[in-house]
Coordinates of C-alpha atoms in Angstrom, one line a residue:
L797 CA 75.9 94.5 118.0
A798 CA 77.4 95.8 121.3
A799 CA 77.4 92.3 122.8
G800 CA 79.0 90.8 119.7
T801 CA 81.7 93.4 119.6
G802 CA 82.4 92.9 123.3
D803 CA 82.7 89.1 122.8
W804 CA 85.1 89.6 119.9
A805 CA 87.3 92.0 121.8
V806 CA 87.5 89.9 125.0
G807 CA 87.3 86.4 123.7
P808 CA 86.6 83.1 125.5
G809 CA 87.2 83.2 129.3
R810 CA 87.5 87.0 129.3
V811 CA 90.9 86.8 127.7
P812 CA 91.7 89.4 125.0
A813 CA 91.5 88.0 121.5
A814 CA 95.0 89.4 120.9
W815 CA 96.4 86.9 123.4
A816 CA 96.1 84.2 120.8
V817 CA 99.2 85.7 119.2
V818 CA 101.1 84.5 122.3
D819 CA 99.3 81.4 123.3
S820 CA 98.4 79.8 120.0
T821 CA 100.9 80.8 117.4
A822 CA 104.1 80.1 119.4
T823 CA 105.7 76.7 120.3
G824 CA 107.8 75.5 123.2
R825 CA 108.3 76.8 126.7
F826 CA 109.0 80.5 127.2
R827 CA 108.1 83.4 129.5
V828 CA 106.0 86.5 129.0
L829 CA 106.9 89.9 130.5
W830 CA 103.9 92.0 131.3
I831 CA 104.3 95.8 131.6
V832 CA 102.0 98.6 132.5
D833 CA 102.1 102.2 133.8
D834 CA 102.4 102.6 137.5
D835 CA 98.7 103.1 138.0
G836 CA 98.0 100.4 140.6
A837 CA 95.7 98.3 138.4
S838 CA 96.1 94.7 137.3
F839 CA 97.1 93.5 133.8
P840 CA 94.5 92.2 131.3
A841 CA 93.8 88.5 131.7
P842 CA 95.7 86.3 132.0
G843 CA 98.4 88.7 133.3
G844 CA 97.4 88.9 136.9
D845 CA 98.9 91.5 139.2
P846 CA 102.2 93.3 138.9
D847 CA 105.2 91.8 140.8
G848 CA 107.7 94.6 140.6
L849 CA 108.3 98.3 139.9
V850 CA 110.9 99.9 137.6
E851 CA 111.3 103.6 138.4
A852 CA 112.3 105.7 135.3
G853 CA 110.5 109.0 135.7
D854 CA 107.5 109.4 133.4
A855 CA 108.4 106.0 131.9
S856 CA 108.1 104.1 135.2
L857 CA 106.5 100.7 134.9
R858 CA 105.1 97.9 136.9
F859 CA 105.8 94.4 135.6
A860 CA 105.1 90.7 136.0
L861 CA 106.7 87.5 134.7
T862 CA 104.6 84.5 133.7
D863 CA 104.8 81.5 131.5
R864 CA 103.0 81.2 128.2
S865 CA 99.6 80.4 129.9
G866 CA 99.7 83.6 132.0
V867 CA 99.4 83.8 135.8
L868 CA 98.3 80.7 137.7
A869 CA 96.5 80.4 141.0
V870 CA 99.6 78.9 142.6
D871 CA 101.5 82.1 141.7
I872 CA 99.4 84.2 144.2
G873 CA 101.6 85.3 147.1
R874 CA 104.9 84.3 145.5
P875 CA 107.0 87.5 145.3
L876 CA 109.5 88.1 142.5
V877 CA 112.7 88.4 144.5
G878 CA 116.3 87.4 144.3
P879 CA 119.3 88.1 142.0
G880 CA 117.3 87.1 138.9
A881 CA 114.5 89.6 139.7
D882 CA 117.1 92.3 140.4
A883 CA 118.8 91.6 137.0
L884 CA 115.4 91.8 135.3
R885 CA 114.6 95.1 136.9
A886 CA 118.0 96.5 135.8
S887 CA 117.5 95.3 132.3
L888 CA 114.0 96.7 132.0
A889 CA 115.2 100.0 133.4
E890 CA 117.9 100.2 130.7
I891 CA 115.2 99.6 128.1
V892 CA 112.6 102.2 129.2
S893 CA 115.3 104.8 130.0
G894 CA 116.5 104.7 126.4
T895 CA 120.1 103.7 127.2
T896 CA 120.0 100.6 125.0
T897 CA 118.5 99.5 121.7
H898 CA 119.1 95.8 122.4
G899 CA 116.3 95.0 124.8
G900 CA 115.7 91.6 123.3
A901 CA 119.3 90.6 124.1
L902 CA 119.0 91.8 127.6
L903 CA 115.7 89.9 128.1
A904 CA 116.9 86.7 126.3
P905 CA 118.6 85.0 129.4
F906 CA 115.2 85.1 131.2
G907 CA 113.5 83.1 128.5
I908 CA 111.3 86.1 127.6
R909 CA 109.9 85.7 124.1
Y910 CA 107.1 88.2 124.4
V911 CA 106.6 91.6 126.1
V912 CA 102.9 92.4 126.5
A913 CA 101.1 95.6 127.5
D914 CA 97.6 97.1 127.4
E915 CA 97.8 99.7 124.7
S916 CA 95.7 102.1 126.6
R917 CA 97.8 101.9 129.8
L918 CA 101.4 102.4 128.6
A919 CA 103.0 105.9 128.7
G920 CA 104.1 107.3 125.4
S921 CA 107.8 107.5 126.5
A922 CA 107.8 103.9 127.5
R923 CA 106.3 102.8 124.2
V924 CA 108.7 104.9 122.3
A925 CA 111.6 103.2 124.1
L926 CA 110.3 99.8 123.4
D927 CA 109.6 100.6 119.7
A928 CA 113.2 101.7 119.5
Q929 CA 114.6 98.3 120.4
T930 CA 116.1 96.8 117.2
D931 CA 115.6 93.2 118.4
L932 CA 112.0 93.5 119.6
D933 CA 109.4 93.4 116.9
L934 CA 105.9 94.8 117.4
V935 CA 103.3 92.1 116.4
P936 CA 100.1 93.5 114.9
S937 CA 97.2 92.9 117.4
S938 CA 94.1 94.6 118.7
G939 CA 93.9 95.8 122.3
L940 CA 97.3 94.6 123.4
L941 CA 100.8 95.7 122.5
I942 CA 102.9 92.6 121.9
W943 CA 106.6 92.7 121.1
R944 CA 108.3 89.5 120.1
S945 CA 112.0 88.7 120.7
G946 CA 113.8 86.5 118.3
S947 CA 116.8 86.0 120.5
A948 CA 115.0 84.5 123.6
L949 CA 116.8 81.5 125.1
P950 CA 114.9 78.4 126.1
L951 CA 114.1 77.9 129.8
A952 CA 116.8 75.2 129.6
G953 CA 118.9 74.4 126.6
V954 CA 122.2 73.4 125.1
A955 CA 124.4 75.7 123.0
A956 CA 127.7 74.8 121.2
T957 CA 129.5 77.9 122.4
T958 CA 133.0 79.1 121.5
P959 CA 135.5 80.1 124.2
A960 CA 134.8 83.8 123.4
E961 CA 131.0 83.2 123.8
D962 CA 131.6 81.3 127.1
R963 CA 133.4 84.4 128.5
L964 CA 130.4 86.6 127.6
V965 CA 128.0 84.1 129.1
I966 CA 129.7 83.9 132.5
S967 CA 130.3 87.7 132.6
T968 CA 128.3 89.7 135.1
R969 CA 128.1 92.9 132.9
R970 CA 125.0 93.6 131.0
G971 CA 127.1 95.2 128.3
D972 CA 128.6 91.8 127.6
I973 CA 125.1 90.2 127.3
Q974 CA 124.3 92.7 124.6
R975 CA 127.5 91.7 122.7
L976 CA 126.6 88.0 122.9
P977 CA 125.3 86.8 119.5
A978 CA 122.0 85.0 119.2
L979 CA 123.0 81.5 120.4
A980 CA 121.6 78.5 118.4
T981 CA 120.3 76.8 121.5
A982 CA 118.5 73.4 121.4
P983 CA 115.9 73.3 124.2
L984 CA 116.0 70.5 126.8
R985 CA 112.9 68.4 127.6
R986 CA 111.3 69.0 131.0
V987 CA 111.1 65.8 133.1
P988 CA 110.4 65.1 136.7
G989 CA 113.3 66.5 138.8
G990 CA 115.1 68.3 135.9
W991 CA 115.8 68.4 132.2
D992 CA 116.9 65.9 129.5
G993 CA 118.3 66.3 126.1
T994 CA 121.3 65.8 123.7
S995 CA 124.3 67.9 122.8
E996 CA 127.2 67.7 120.4
G997 CA 129.9 67.6 123.1
G998 CA 131.8 70.6 124.1
S999 CA 128.6 72.5 124.8
R1000 CA 127.2 74.8 127.4
V1001 CA 123.9 74.1 129.2
L1002 CA 122.0 77.2 130.0
M1003 CA 119.1 77.4 132.5
S1004 CA 117.0 80.5 133.2
T1005 CA 116.8 79.7 136.9
E1006 CA 118.7 81.4 139.6
F1007 CA 122.1 79.9 140.4
D1008 CA 122.0 77.0 142.7
G1009 CA 124.9 74.6 143.3
A1010 CA 122.5 71.7 143.9
W1011 CA 121.9 71.4 140.1
Q1012 CA 124.1 68.7 138.5
V1013 CA 124.7 67.1 135.2
V1014 CA 124.2 63.3 135.7
G1015 CA 127.5 61.5 135.2
D1016 CA 129.6 64.7 135.2
T1017 CA 131.6 66.0 138.2
R1018 CA 131.8 69.6 137.0
Q1019 CA 130.2 72.2 139.2
P1020 CA 127.7 74.6 137.8
E1021 CA 128.8 78.2 137.0
R1022 CA 126.9 81.4 137.2
A1023 CA 125.7 82.7 133.8
F1024 CA 124.8 86.4 133.2
G1025 CA 125.6 87.1 136.8
W1026 CA 122.5 85.2 138.2
A1027 CA 121.5 82.1 136.2
T1028 CA 122.8 78.5 136.2
S1029 CA 125.0 77.0 133.5
F1030 CA 127.3 74.0 132.9
R1031 CA 130.1 73.1 130.6
T1032 CA 129.7 69.5 129.5
E1033 CA 131.3 67.1 127.0
A1034 CA 128.4 64.5 127.3
S1035 CA 126.2 63.8 124.3
D1036 CA 123.3 62.8 126.4
V1037 CA 122.5 65.5 128.9
S1038 CA 120.5 64.9 132.1
I1039 CA 120.2 67.8 134.6
R1040 CA 118.8 67.0 138.0
Y1041 CA 118.3 69.0 141.2
G1042 CA 120.2 67.3 144.1
A1043 CA 118.6 69.0 147.1
Q1044 CA 114.9 68.4 146.6
L1045 CA 114.4 66.0 149.5
P1046 CA 115.4 68.7 152.2
R1047 CA 113.1 71.2 150.5
T1048 CA 110.2 68.7 150.4
I1049 CA 110.7 67.9 154.1
A1050 CA 110.8 71.7 154.9
V1051 CA 107.5 72.2 153.0
W1052 CA 105.8 69.4 154.8
L1053 CA 107.0 70.7 158.2
L1054 CA 105.7 74.2 157.3
A1055 CA 102.4 72.7 156.3
G1056 CA 102.3 70.9 159.7
F1057 CA 103.0 74.2 161.6
W1058 CA 100.3 76.0 159.7
A1059 CA 97.8 73.2 160.4
A1060 CA 98.7 73.4 164.1
A1061 CA 98.4 77.2 164.2
L1062 CA 95.0 77.1 162.5
W1063 CA 93.8 74.5 165.0
I1064 CA 95.0 76.4 168.0
T1065 CA 93.6 79.7 166.9
R1066 CA 90.2 78.4 165.9
K1067 CA 87.2 80.1 167.3
P1068 CA 84.9 78.1 169.6
V1069 CA 81.4 77.5 168.4
R1070 CA 78.8 79.5 170.3
R1071 CA 75.6 77.7 171.1

């Protein structure tokens, strides 16, 4: 009986059975925000280890950001840094400090559809703050606390925005993000080197990646704009949208050079074999 109960609670591959709410019932590409008390321990599988800290008194949290499959081996050693990470920390701090009730809207630009926590390792004050968010719905589950956001944006998508909505999108103030209505955004399809899809013309492409001027709309000379203070966006009139990254070759060369330096360093510092 004990073994059966344990197997039911943990599930295949030592993943909590409640994880099926995220992994099996949702469609498309999205991100998951994992949160836990500042206790120094890891998340339940497949959450991995925390990437950052939000200090909010007794509601302080550690967090991590993964895709729908959880943490991957390749993610080990990749710190969560940059303007996007700073914006995520600030948004999460507003949520747990109780200064907003629109946490789903603040997390929407990051493509976060679910917020997941171990129900035994989340302080009461933090849980109260999350339960108070009007646009985050608690999904019934066993062992995990799972909040679902209905306003999460795709990792890359196209929205037919009005001029007023455009002004809110390119604003750097989080208050404007909360005022932004839930955008009807059609997701773009991931392809090698970028994203493809269609639009109705006069649309805005939104990408939940940190701003980089090397991203371009194929066949359009318009330069990308910052969205939400940190992300990448475009205004386009094209009906067929193709987004490509124009600076991949230098990065590929840099990675191969770095790999060469590491190989040389490992060869030079190898220990001689003692006979």
